[in-house]
Short mmCIF file of C-alpha atoms and ligand atoms in Angstrom, two decimals:
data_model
loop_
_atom_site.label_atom_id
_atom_site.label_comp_id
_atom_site.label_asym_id
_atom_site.label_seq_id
_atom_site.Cartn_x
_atom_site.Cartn_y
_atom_site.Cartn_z
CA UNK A 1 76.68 77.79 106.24
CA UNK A 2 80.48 77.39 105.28
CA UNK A 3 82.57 79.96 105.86
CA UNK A 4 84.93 80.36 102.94
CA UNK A 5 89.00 81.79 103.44
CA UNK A 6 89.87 84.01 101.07
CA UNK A 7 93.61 85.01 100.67
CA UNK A 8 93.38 88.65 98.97
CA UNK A 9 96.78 90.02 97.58
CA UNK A 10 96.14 93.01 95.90
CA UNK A 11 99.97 93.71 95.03
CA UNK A 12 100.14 96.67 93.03
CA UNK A 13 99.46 99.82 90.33
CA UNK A 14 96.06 99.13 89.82
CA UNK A 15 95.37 96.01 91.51
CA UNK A 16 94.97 97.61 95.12
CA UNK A 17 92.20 99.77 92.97
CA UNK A 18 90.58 96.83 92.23
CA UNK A 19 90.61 94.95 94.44
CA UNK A 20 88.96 97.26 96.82
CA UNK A 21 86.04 96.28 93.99
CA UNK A 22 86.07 92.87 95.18
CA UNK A 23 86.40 93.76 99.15
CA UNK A 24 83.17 95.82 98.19
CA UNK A 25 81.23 93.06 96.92
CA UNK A 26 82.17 90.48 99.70
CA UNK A 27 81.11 93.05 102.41
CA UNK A 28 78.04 93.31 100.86
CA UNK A 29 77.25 89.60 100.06
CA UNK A 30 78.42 88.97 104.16
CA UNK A 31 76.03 91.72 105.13
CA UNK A 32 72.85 89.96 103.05
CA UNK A 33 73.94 86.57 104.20
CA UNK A 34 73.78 85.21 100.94
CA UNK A 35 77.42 83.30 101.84
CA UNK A 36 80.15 83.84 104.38
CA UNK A 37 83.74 84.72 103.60
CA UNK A 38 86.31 85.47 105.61
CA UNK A 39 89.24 87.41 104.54
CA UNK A 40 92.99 88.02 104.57
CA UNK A 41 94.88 90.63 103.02
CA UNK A 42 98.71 90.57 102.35
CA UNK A 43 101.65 91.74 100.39
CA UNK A 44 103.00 90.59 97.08
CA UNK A 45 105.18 92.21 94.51
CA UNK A 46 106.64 95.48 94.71
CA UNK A 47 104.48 95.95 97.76
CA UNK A 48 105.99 93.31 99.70
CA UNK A 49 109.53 94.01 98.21
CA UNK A 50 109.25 97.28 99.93
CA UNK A 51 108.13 96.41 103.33
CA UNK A 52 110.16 92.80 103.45
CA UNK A 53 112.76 93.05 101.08
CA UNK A 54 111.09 89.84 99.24
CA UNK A 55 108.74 89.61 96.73
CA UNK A 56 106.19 87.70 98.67
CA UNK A 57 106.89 86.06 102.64
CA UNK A 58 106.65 83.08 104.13
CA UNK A 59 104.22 84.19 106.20
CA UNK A 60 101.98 84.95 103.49
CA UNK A 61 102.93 81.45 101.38
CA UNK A 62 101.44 79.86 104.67
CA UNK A 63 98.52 81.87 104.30
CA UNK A 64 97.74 81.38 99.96
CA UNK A 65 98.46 77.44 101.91
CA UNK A 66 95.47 78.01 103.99
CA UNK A 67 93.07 79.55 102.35
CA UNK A 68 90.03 77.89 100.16
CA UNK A 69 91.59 80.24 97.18
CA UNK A 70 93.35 83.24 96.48
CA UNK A 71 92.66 86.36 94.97
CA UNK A 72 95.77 88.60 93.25
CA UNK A 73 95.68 92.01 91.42
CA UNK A 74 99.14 92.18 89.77
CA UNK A 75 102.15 92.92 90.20
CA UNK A 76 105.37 94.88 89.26
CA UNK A 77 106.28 98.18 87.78
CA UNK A 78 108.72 101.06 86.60
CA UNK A 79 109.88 101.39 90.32
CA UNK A 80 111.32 98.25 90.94
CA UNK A 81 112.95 97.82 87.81
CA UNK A 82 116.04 97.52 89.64
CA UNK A 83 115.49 95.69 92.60
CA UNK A 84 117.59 92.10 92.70
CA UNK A 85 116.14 89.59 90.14
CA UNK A 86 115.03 86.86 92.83
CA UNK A 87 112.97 90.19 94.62
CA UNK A 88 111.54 91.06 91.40
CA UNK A 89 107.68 91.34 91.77
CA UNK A 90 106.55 88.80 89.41
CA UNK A 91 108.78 86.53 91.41
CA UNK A 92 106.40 86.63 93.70
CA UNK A 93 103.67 85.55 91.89
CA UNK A 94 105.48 82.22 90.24
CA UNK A 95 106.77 81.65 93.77
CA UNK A 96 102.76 81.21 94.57
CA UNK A 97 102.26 79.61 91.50
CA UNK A 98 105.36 76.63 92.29
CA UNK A 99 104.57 76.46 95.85
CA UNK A 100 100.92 75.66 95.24
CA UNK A 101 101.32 73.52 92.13
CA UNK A 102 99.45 75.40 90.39
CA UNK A 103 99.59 73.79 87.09
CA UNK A 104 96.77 74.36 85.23
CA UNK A 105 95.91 78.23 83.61
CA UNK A 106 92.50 78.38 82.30
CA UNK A 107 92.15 81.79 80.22
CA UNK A 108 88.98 82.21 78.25
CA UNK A 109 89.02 85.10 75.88
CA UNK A 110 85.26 86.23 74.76
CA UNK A 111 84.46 89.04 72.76
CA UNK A 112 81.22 90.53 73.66
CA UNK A 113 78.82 92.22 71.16
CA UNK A 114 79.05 95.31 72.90
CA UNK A 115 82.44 95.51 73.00
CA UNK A 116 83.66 94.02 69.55
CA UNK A 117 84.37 97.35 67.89
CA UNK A 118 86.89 98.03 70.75
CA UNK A 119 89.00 95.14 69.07
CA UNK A 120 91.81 96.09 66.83
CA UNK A 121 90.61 93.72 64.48
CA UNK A 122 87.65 93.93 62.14
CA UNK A 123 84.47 93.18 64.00
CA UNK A 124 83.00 89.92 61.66
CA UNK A 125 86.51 88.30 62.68
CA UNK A 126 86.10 88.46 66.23
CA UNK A 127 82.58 89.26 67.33
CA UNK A 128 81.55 86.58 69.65
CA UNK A 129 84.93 84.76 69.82
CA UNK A 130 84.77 82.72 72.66
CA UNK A 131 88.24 80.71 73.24
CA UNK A 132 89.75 79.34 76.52
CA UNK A 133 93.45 79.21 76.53
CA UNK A 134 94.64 76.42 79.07
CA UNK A 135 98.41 77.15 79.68
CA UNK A 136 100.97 74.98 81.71
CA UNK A 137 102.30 77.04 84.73
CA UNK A 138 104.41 75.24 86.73
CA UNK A 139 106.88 73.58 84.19
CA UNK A 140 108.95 74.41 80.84
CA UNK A 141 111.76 77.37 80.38
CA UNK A 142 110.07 79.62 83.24
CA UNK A 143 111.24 76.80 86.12
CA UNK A 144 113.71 74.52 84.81
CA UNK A 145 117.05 74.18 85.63
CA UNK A 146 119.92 74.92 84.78
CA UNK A 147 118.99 78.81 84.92
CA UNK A 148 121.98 80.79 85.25
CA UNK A 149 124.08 83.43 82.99
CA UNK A 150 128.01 82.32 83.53
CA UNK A 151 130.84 84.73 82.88
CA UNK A 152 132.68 82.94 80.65
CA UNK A 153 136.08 84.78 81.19
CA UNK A 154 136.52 85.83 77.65
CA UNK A 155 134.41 88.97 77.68
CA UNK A 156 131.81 87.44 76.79
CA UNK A 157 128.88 85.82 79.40
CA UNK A 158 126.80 82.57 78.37
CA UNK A 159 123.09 83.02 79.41
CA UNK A 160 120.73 79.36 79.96
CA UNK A 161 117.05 78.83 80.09
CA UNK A 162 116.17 75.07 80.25
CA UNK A 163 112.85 73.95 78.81
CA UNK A 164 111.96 70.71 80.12
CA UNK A 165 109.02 68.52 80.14
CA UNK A 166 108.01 65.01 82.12
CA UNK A 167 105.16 62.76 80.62
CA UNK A 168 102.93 63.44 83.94
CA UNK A 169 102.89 67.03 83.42
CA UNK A 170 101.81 66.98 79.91
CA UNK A 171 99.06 64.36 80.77
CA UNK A 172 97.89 66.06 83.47
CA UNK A 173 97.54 69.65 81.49
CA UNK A 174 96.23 67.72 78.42
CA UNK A 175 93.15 66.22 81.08
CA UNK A 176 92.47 69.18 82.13
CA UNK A 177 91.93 70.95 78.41
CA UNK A 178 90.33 67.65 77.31
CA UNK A 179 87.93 67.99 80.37
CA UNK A 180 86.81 71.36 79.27
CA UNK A 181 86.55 70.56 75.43
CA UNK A 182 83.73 68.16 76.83
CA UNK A 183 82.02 70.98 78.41
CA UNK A 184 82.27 73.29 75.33
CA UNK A 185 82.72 72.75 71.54
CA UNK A 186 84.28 69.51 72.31
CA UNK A 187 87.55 70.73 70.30
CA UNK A 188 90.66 70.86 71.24
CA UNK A 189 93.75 72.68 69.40
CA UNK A 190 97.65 71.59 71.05
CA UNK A 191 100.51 73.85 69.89
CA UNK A 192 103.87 73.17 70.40
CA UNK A 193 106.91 73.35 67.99
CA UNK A 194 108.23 69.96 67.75
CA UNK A 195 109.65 70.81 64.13
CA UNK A 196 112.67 72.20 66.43
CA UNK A 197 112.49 71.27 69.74
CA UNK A 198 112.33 67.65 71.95
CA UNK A 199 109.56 69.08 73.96
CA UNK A 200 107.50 69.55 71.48
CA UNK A 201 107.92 66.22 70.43
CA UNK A 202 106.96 64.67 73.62
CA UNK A 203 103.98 67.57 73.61
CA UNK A 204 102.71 66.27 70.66
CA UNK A 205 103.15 62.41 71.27
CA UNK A 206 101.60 62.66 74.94
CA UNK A 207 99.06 64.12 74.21
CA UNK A 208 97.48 61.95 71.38
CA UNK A 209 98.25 59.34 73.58
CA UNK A 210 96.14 61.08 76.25
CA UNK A 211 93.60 61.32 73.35
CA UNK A 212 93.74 57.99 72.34
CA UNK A 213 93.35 56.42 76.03
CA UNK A 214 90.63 58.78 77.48
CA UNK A 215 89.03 61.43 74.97
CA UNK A 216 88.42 59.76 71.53
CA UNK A 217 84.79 61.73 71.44
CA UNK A 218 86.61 64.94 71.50
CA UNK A 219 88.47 66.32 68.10
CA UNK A 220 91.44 67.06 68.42
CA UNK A 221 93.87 68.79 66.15
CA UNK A 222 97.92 69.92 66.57
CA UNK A 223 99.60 73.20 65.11
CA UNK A 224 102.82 74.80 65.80
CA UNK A 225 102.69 77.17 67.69
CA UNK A 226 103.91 80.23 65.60
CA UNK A 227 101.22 79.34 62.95
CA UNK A 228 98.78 79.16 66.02
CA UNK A 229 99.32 82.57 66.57
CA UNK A 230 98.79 83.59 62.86
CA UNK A 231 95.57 81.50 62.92
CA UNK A 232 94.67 83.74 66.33
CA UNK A 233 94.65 87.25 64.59
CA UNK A 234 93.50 85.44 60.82
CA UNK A 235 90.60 83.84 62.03
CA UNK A 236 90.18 83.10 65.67
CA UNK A 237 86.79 81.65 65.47
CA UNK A 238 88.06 77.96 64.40
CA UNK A 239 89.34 77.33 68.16
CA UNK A 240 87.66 75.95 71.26
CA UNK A 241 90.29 75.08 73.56
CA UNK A 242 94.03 75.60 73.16
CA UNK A 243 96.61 73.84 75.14
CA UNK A 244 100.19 74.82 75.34
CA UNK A 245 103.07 74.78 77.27
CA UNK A 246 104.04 77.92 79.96
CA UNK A 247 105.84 80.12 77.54
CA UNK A 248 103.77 79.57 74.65
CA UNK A 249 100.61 80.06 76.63
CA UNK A 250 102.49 83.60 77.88
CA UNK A 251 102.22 84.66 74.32
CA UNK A 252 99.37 82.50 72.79
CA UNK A 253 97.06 84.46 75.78
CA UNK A 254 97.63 87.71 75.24
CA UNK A 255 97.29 88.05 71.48
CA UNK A 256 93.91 85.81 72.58
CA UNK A 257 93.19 88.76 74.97
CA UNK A 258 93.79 91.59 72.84
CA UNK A 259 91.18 90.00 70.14
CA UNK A 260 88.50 90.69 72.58
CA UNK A 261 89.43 94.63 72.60
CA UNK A 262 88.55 94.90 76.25
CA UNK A 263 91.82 93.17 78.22
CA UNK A 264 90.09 94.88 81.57
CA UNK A 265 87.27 92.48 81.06
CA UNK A 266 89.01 89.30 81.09
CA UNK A 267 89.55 87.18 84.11
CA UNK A 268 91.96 83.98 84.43
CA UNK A 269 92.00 80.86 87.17
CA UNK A 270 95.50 78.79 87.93
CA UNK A 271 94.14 75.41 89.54
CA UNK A 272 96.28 72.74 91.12
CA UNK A 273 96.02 68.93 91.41
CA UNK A 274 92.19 67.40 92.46
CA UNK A 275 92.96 66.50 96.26
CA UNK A 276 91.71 62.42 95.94
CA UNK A 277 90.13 62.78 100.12
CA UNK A 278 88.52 66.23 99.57
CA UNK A 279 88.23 67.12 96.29
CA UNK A 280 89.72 70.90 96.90
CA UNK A 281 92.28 71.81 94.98
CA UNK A 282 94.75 74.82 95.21
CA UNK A 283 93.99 78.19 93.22
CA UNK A 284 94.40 81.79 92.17
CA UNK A 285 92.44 84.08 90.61
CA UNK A 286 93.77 87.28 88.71
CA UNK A 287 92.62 89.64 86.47
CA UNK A 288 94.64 88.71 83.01
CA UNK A 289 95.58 92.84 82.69
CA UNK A 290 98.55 93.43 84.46
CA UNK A 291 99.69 96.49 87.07
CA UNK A 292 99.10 99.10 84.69
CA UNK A 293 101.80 101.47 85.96
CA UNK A 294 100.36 104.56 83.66
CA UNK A 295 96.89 104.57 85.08
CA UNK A 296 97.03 103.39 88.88
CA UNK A 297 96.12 105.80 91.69
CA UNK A 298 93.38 107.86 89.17
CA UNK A 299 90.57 105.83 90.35
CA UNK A 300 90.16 105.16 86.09
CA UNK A 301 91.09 100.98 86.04
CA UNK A 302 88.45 98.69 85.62
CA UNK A 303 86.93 96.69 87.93
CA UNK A 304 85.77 93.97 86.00
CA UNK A 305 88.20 91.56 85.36
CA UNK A 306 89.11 91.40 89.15
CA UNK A 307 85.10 90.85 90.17
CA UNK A 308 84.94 88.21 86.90
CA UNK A 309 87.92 86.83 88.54
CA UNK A 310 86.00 86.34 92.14
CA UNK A 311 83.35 84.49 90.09
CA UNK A 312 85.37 82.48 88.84
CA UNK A 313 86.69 81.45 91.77
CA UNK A 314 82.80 81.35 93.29
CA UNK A 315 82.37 78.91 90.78
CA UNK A 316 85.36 76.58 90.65
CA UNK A 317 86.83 76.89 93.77
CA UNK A 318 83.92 77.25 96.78
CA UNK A 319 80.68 75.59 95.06
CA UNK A 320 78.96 79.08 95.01
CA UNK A 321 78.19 78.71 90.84
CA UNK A 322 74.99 80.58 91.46
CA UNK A 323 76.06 83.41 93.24
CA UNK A 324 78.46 83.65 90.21
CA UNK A 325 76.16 83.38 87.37
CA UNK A 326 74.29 86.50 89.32
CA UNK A 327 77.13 88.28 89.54
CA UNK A 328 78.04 88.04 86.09
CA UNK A 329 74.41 88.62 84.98
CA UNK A 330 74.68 92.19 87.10
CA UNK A 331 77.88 92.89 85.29
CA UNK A 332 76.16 92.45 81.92
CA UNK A 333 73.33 94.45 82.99
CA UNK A 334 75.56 97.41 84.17
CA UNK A 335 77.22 97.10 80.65
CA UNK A 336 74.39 97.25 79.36
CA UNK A 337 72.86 100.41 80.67
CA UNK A 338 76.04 101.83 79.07
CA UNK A 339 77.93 102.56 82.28
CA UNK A 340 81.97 102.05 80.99
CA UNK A 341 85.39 102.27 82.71
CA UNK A 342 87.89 104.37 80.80
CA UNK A 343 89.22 101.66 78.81
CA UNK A 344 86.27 100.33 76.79
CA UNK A 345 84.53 103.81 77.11
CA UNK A 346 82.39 104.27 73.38
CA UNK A 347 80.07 106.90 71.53
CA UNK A 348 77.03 107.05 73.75
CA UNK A 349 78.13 105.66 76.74
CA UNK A 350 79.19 106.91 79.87
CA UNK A 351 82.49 106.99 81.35
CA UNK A 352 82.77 105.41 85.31
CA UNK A 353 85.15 105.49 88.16
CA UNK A 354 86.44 102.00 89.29
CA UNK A 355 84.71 102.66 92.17
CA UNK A 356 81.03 104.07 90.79
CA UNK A 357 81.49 100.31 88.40
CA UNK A 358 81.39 98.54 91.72
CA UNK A 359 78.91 101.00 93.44
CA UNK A 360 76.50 100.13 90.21
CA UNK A 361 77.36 96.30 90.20
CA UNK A 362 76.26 96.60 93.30
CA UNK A 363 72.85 98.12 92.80
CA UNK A 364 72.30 95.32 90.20
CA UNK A 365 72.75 92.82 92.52
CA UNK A 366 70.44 93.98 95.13
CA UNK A 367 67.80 94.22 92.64
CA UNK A 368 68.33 90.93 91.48
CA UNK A 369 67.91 89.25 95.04
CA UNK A 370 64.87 91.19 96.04
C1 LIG B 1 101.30 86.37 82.91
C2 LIG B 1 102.44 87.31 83.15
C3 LIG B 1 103.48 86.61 84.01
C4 LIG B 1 104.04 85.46 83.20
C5 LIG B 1 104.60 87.51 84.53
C6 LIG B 1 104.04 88.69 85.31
C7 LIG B 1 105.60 86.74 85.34
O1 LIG B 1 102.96 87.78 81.95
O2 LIG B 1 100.71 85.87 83.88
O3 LIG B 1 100.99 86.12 81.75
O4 LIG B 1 104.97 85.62 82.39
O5 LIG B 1 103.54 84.34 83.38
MG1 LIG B 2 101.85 87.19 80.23
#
């Protein structure tokens, strides 16, 4: 049997809480033999800024280097909102995402049945949405240079982001969106705003060449991106897969999120570059709900995001797509008994710990492999 390395940075608010979730689950799918993982646990974020003074080592870079995939919580919160920029905790997480390449952000937003009346919009407009947001990560205004805010002598200082984009990385994104399409609706929705800037004119004109070349059989359409987001909260339903640049896909994903009324449920994968020899490639898994300052320590966040995002990475990362699809189906199954964590608690149901969600999870599981 393989034995899988697993990088686990829980970082911190809630995602220590659930991570332990995760830890949880692997113990128990060690103990049955049903695949072997071996883990590592280390610091990023505010956790690591405290105990190294840096937002995430080089010790543990080697380690996310090492391992068959990583697994992060989140980062960041009120207490270090004064630490030194370059220590700030989500430094540490684009720091992972740069060093690994990590190009590619695959975010699928569904709306479950159960859940669609936790949305804040009507339920016809988003019940059974099911969207996947695929984001650039490693390019555009969050890494290019010059970055810098000059004093300019005058009393007054001159701040500069630089968004910049290359052909390759815009092919390369566009493959990957165009590659899921395929495996979905078979549409695919770009957004950029080349109506004002360059890179959205390269955007646009790469990918349709990318279309042209390699993906005729999938539709593809083009909007801007600030009318994408209207068309996300007006009717959500018309879009498959969305590509879009880093800090469109910031926002573009978490309006997505919110549709589904339930951001605890949602999970996301960053992958890197398809290694030509072995066919690995790089990634991280995270829960798409953040630290969660207000709630962490109460034992209240839930755990399903975080154990949606360890399917994930099951299935794309270690060739374990069964194991997955069980662990998913005992997710649904807890749902569906009408245990809840806090946030998507409703009439009739009843409200769970993070760790009694994992406990029952759990319990599903078992009975599912007897
Ligand atoms: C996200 C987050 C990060 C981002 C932050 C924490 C740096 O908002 O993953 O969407 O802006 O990319
Ligand atoms: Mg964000």
């Amino acid at each position: 049997m393989t034995t899988y390395k697993l990088l686990l940075l829980p970082g911190d608010g809630i995602g220590p809480e659930v991570m332990a979730e995760v830890q949880r689950l692997i113990g128990w799918i060690n103990g049955q033999g049903l695949a072997r993982f071996e883990t590592e646990t280390g610091l990023v974020g505010g956790a690591s800024y405290d105990a190294d003074k840096t937002a995430v080592s080089d010790a543990t870079m080697a380690l996310a280097q090492a391992s068959d995939a990583v697994l992060f919580g989140a980062v960041g919160g009120p207490k270090w909102d004064s630490v030194p920029y370059d220590a700030r905790p989500e430094a540490g997480l684009l720091r992972l995402r740069k060093d690994l390449g990590l190009f590619a952000n695959l975010r699928p937003a569904i709306c479950y049945p159960a859940l669609a009346d936790s949305s804040s919009l009507r339920r016809e407009i988003v019940e059974g949405l099911d969207i996947m947001i695929v984001r650039e990560l490693t390019g555009g205004v969050y890494f290019g240079e010059p970055k810098t805010i000059t004093d300019l002598g005058n009393g007054q200082k001159r701040a500069i982001d630089t968004q910049v984009y290359d052909t390759y990385e815009i092919e390369r994104i566009a493959r990957v969106a165009f590659d899921l399409a395929r495996k979905r609706r078979n549409k695919l929705t770009s957004m950029e705003k080349r109506n004002v800037m360059k890179t959205g004119v390269l955007w646009h004109e790469v990918v349709n060449q990318v279309h042209q070349r390699e993906y005729k059989d999938v539709t593809l359409e083009h909007q801007l991106a600030d009318s994408g987001a209207m068309q996300l909260v007006r009717n959500p339903k018309q879009f498959d897969v969305i590509v879009t640049d880093n800090l469109f896909g910031d926002l573009l994903s978490d309006i997505a999120a919110m549709l589904t009324g339930s951001l605890g449920m949602l999970p996301s994968a960053s992958l890197g570059e398809v290694n030509a020899k072995t066919r690995a490639r790089k990634s991280l898994y995270e829960p798409v709900h953040g630290s969660a300052p207000d709630i962490a320590g109460r034992g209240v966040a839930n755990p399903i995001a975080m154990i949606a995002s360890f399917a994930m990475a099951l299935r794309n990362s270690l060739d374990l797509g069964e194991l997955a699809d069980t662990i998913e189906q005992a997710v649904a199954m807890v749902l569906a008994k009408g245990l809840r964590p806090g946030d998507i608690m409703s009439e009739g149901a009843t409200a769970v710990s993070t760790g009694r969600m994992g406990e029952a999870i759990i319990a599903e599981l078992q009975a599912l492999y007897r």
